[in-house]
Coordinates of C-alpha atoms in Angstrom, one line a residue:
Chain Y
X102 CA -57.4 51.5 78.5
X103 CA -55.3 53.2 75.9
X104 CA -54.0 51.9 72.7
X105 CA -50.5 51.9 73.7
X106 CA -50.9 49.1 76.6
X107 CA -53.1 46.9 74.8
X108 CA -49.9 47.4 72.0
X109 CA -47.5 46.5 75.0
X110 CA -49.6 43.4 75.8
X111 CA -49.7 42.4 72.0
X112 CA -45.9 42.5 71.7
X113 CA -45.5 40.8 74.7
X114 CA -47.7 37.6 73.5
X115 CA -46.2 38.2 70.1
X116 CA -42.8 38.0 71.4
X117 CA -44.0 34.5 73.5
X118 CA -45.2 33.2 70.4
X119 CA -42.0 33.5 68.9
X120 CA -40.2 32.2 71.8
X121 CA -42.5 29.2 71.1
X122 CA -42.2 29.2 67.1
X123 CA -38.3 29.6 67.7
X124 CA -37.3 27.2 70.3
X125 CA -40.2 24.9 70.6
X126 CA -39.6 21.1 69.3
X127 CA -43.1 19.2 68.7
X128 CA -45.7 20.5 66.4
X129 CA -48.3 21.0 68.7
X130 CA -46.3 24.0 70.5
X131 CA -44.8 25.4 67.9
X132 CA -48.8 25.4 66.4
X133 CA -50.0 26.8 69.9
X134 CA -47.3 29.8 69.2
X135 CA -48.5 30.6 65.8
X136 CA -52.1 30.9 66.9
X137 CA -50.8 33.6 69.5
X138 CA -48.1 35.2 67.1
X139 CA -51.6 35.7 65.0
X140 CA -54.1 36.8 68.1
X141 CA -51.7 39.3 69.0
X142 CA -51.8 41.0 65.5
X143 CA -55.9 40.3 66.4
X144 CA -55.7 42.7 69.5
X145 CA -54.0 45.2 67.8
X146 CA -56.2 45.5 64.9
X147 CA -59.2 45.7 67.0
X148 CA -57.6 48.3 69.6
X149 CA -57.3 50.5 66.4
X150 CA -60.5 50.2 65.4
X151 CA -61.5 50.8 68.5
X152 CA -59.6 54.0 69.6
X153 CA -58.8 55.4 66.0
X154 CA -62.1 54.3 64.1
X155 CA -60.4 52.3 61.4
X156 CA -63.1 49.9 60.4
X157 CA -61.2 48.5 57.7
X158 CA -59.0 47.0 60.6
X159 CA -61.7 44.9 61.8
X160 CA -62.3 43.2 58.2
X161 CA -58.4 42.7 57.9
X162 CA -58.6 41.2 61.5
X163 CA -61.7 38.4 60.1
X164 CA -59.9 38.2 57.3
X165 CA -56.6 36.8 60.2
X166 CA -59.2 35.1 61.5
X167 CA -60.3 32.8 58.5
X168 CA -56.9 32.0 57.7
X169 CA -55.4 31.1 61.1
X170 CA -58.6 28.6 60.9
X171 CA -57.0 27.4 57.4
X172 CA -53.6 27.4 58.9
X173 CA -55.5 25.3 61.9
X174 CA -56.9 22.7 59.1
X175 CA -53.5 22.4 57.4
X176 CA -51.3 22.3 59.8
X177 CA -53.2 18.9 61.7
X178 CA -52.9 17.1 57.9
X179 CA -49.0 18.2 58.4
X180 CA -49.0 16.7 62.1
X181 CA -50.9 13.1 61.1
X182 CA -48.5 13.3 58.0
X183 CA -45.5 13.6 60.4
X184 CA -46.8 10.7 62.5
X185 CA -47.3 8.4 60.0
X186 CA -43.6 8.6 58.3
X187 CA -41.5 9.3 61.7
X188 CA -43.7 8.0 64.2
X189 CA -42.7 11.0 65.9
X190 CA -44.4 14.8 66.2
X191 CA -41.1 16.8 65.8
X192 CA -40.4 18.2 62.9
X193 CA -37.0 18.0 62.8
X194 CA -37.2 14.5 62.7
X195 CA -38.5 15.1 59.4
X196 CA -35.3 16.1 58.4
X197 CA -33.3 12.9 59.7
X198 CA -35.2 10.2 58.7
X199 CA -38.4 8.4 57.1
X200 CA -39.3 6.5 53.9
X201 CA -38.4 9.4 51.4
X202 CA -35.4 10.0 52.5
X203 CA -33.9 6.4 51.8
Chain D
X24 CA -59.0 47.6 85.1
X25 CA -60.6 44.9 84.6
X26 CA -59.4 45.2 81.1
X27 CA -55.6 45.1 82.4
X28 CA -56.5 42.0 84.4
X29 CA -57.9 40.1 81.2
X30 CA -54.5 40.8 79.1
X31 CA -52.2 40.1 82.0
X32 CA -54.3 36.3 82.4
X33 CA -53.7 35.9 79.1
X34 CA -50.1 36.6 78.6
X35 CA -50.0 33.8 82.0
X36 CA -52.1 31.6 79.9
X37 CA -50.3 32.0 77.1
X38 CA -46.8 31.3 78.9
X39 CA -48.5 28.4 80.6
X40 CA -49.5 27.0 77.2
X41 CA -46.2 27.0 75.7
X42 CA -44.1 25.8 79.2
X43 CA -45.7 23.1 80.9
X44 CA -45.0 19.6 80.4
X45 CA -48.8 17.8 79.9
X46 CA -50.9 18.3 77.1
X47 CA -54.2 18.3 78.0
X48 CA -53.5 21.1 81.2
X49 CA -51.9 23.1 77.6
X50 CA -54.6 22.8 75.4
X51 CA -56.8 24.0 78.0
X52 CA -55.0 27.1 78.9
X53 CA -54.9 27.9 75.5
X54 CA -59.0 27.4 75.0
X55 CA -59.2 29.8 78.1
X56 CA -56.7 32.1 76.5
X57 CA -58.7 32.4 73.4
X58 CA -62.2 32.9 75.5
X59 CA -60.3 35.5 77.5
X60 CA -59.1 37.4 74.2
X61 CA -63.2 36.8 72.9
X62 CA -64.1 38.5 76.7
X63 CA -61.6 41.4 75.8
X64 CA -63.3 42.2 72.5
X65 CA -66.6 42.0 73.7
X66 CA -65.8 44.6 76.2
X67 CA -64.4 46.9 73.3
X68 CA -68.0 46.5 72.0
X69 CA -66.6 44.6 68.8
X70 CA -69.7 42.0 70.1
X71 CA -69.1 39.9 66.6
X72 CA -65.1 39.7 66.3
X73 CA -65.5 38.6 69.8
X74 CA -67.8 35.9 69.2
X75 CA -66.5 35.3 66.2
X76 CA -62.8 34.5 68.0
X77 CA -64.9 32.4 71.0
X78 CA -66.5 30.4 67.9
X79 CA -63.9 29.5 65.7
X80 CA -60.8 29.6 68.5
X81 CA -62.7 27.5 71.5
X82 CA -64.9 25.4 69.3
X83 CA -63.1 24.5 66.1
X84 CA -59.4 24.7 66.5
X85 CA -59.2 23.2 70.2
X86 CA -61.7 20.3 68.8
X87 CA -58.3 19.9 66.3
X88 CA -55.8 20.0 68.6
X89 CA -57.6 17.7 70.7
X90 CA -57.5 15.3 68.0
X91 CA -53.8 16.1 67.6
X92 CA -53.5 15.1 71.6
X93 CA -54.6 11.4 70.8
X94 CA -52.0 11.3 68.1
X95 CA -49.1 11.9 70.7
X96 CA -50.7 11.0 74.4
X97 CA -50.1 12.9 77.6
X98 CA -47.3 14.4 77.8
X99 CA -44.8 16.3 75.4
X100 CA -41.5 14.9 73.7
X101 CA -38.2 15.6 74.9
X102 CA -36.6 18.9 73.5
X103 CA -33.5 20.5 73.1
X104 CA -32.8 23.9 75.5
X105 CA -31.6 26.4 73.6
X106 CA -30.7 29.1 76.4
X107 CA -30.4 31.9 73.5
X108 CA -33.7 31.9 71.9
X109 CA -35.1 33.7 75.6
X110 CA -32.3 36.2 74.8
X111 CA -33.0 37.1 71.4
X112 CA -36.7 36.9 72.1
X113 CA -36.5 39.6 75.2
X114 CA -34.3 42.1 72.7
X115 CA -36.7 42.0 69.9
X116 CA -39.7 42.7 72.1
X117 CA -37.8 45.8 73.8
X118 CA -37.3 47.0 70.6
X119 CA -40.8 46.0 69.0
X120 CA -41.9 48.3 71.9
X121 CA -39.7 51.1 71.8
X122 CA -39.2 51.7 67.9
X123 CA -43.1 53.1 67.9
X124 CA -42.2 55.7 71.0
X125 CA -39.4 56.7 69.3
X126 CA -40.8 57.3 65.6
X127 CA -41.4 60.9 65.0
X128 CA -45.1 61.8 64.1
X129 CA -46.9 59.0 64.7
X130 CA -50.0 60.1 64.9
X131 CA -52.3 57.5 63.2
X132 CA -55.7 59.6 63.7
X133 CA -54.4 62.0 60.7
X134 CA -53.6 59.9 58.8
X135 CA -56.4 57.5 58.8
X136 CA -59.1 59.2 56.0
X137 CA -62.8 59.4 55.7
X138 CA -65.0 56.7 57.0
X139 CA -66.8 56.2 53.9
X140 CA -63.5 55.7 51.9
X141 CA -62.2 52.9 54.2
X142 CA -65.5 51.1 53.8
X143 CA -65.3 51.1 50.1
X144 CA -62.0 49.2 49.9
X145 CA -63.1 45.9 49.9
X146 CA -65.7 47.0 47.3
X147 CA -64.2 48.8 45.0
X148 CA -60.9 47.5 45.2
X149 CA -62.5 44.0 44.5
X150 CA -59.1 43.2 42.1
X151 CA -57.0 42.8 44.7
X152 CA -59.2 40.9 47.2
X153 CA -59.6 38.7 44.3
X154 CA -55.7 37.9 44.0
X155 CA -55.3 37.6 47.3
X156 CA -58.2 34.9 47.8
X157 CA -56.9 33.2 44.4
X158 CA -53.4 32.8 45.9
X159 CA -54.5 31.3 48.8
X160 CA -57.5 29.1 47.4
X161 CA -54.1 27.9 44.5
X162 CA -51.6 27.6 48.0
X163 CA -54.4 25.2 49.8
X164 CA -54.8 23.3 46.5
X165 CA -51.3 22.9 45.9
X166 CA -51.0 21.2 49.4
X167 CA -54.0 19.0 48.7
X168 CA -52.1 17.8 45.9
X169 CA -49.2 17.1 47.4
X170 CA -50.3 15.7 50.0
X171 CA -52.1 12.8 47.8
X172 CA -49.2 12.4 45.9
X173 CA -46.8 12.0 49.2
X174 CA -50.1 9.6 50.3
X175 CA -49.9 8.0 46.8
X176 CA -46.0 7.6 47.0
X177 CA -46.2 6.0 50.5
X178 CA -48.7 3.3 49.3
X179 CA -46.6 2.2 46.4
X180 CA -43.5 1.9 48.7
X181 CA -45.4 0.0 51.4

């Protein structure tokens, strides 16, 4: 396996994960997207430290892992936050309505 | 090839994830993708990031989307299409993947240094690990803060 298809297959689920961050509407999606928008720069971190020997990569990539966990924690506050003041899981409702917007 | 099969099951999972309809059938294609990416990484013999990705992907954040799932039941909401997103999407992958084919000297091997002096860059450049862990530890409180006040602000209107 060389480092150039596990690349391909990175910007393929990085380009999905867009897809999802872009045209998604609910929260939970559009959180399922980041997670692979992050994994993707995951695999190529550790394909580099694989086929190159850059062992530094392989910190950055815990490092990617830590904070997508952080991301994980904040965005479910933002999600129960959403569902409290719209009732709703869409973010764009967000926008359109609620309390603090009266 | 058994290494091909993994990443091509997970780009399926992954598509499956984002595309179907019911939540629970999404959150668990989405735990599978992640133990299939901590399978990958084992083979690599990177035994730690892949446990470490098996740990924190399948255990913790699926246990918090889970709870996310009882906030908004079985099946998605409603959405808008929007037909050009797919477009836009397929053109920036195509050129994601042909801009590094068509860079000239991209040869990452020469440029990558000594062992011994990668290693030392967490330790010795400690000043900037530093800032970096003090903006986000400042960004998470700033949230926290916000978040009680929004709570705060809710409670006096109710």
């Amino acid at each position: 396996m060389s480092f150039e298809i596990d690349m391909i297959f990175a910007i393929i689920l990085f380009a999905i994960g867009l897809y999802g961050v872009t045209n998604k509407a609910d929260f939970l999606r559009i959180f399922f997207s980041l997670e692979m928008l992050l994994n993707a720069v995951i695999l190529v971190l550790a394909s580099s430290a694989y086929h190159f020997g850059m062992t530094q990569n392989l910190a950055i990539a815990y490092i990617v892992i830590v904070i997508a966990t952080l991301e994980a924690a904040a965005g479910v506050l933002i999600f129960l936050l959403s569902n409290r003041i719209t009732k709703e899981v869409i973010p764009d409702k967000l926008d359109e309505g609620g309390k603090y917007n009266d | 090839m058994v290494s091909i099969l993994l990443l091509v099951a997970v780009i399926i999972l992954a598509v499956i994830s984002i595309t179907v309809k019911k939540t629970v059938p999404a959150v668990l294609s989405f735990a599978l993708l992640m133990f299939l990416l901590g399978l990958y990484y084992i083979g690599y013999d990177e035994k730690l990031l892949g446990l470490f990705q098996i740990f924190v992907y399948t255990g913790g954040i699926v246990v918090l989307v889970l709870f996310g799932v009882t906030v908004i039941g079985s099946t998605f909401p409603e959405e808008k299409s929007r037909p050009w997103a797919v477009a836009s999407i397929v053109l920036i992958a195509i050129g994601f993947i042909v801009i590094p084919f068509i860079m000239p000297n991209f040869n990452v091997v020469e440029n990558a240094g000594n062992v011994k002096a990668q290693v030392t860059v967490l330790t010795e450049n400690y000043a900037e690990v530093a800032i970096f862990l003090a903006v986000v530890g400042a960004s998470l409180l700033y949230g926290s803060i916000r978040m009680l006040h929004t709570l705060k602000h809710e409670k006096e209107l109710s």
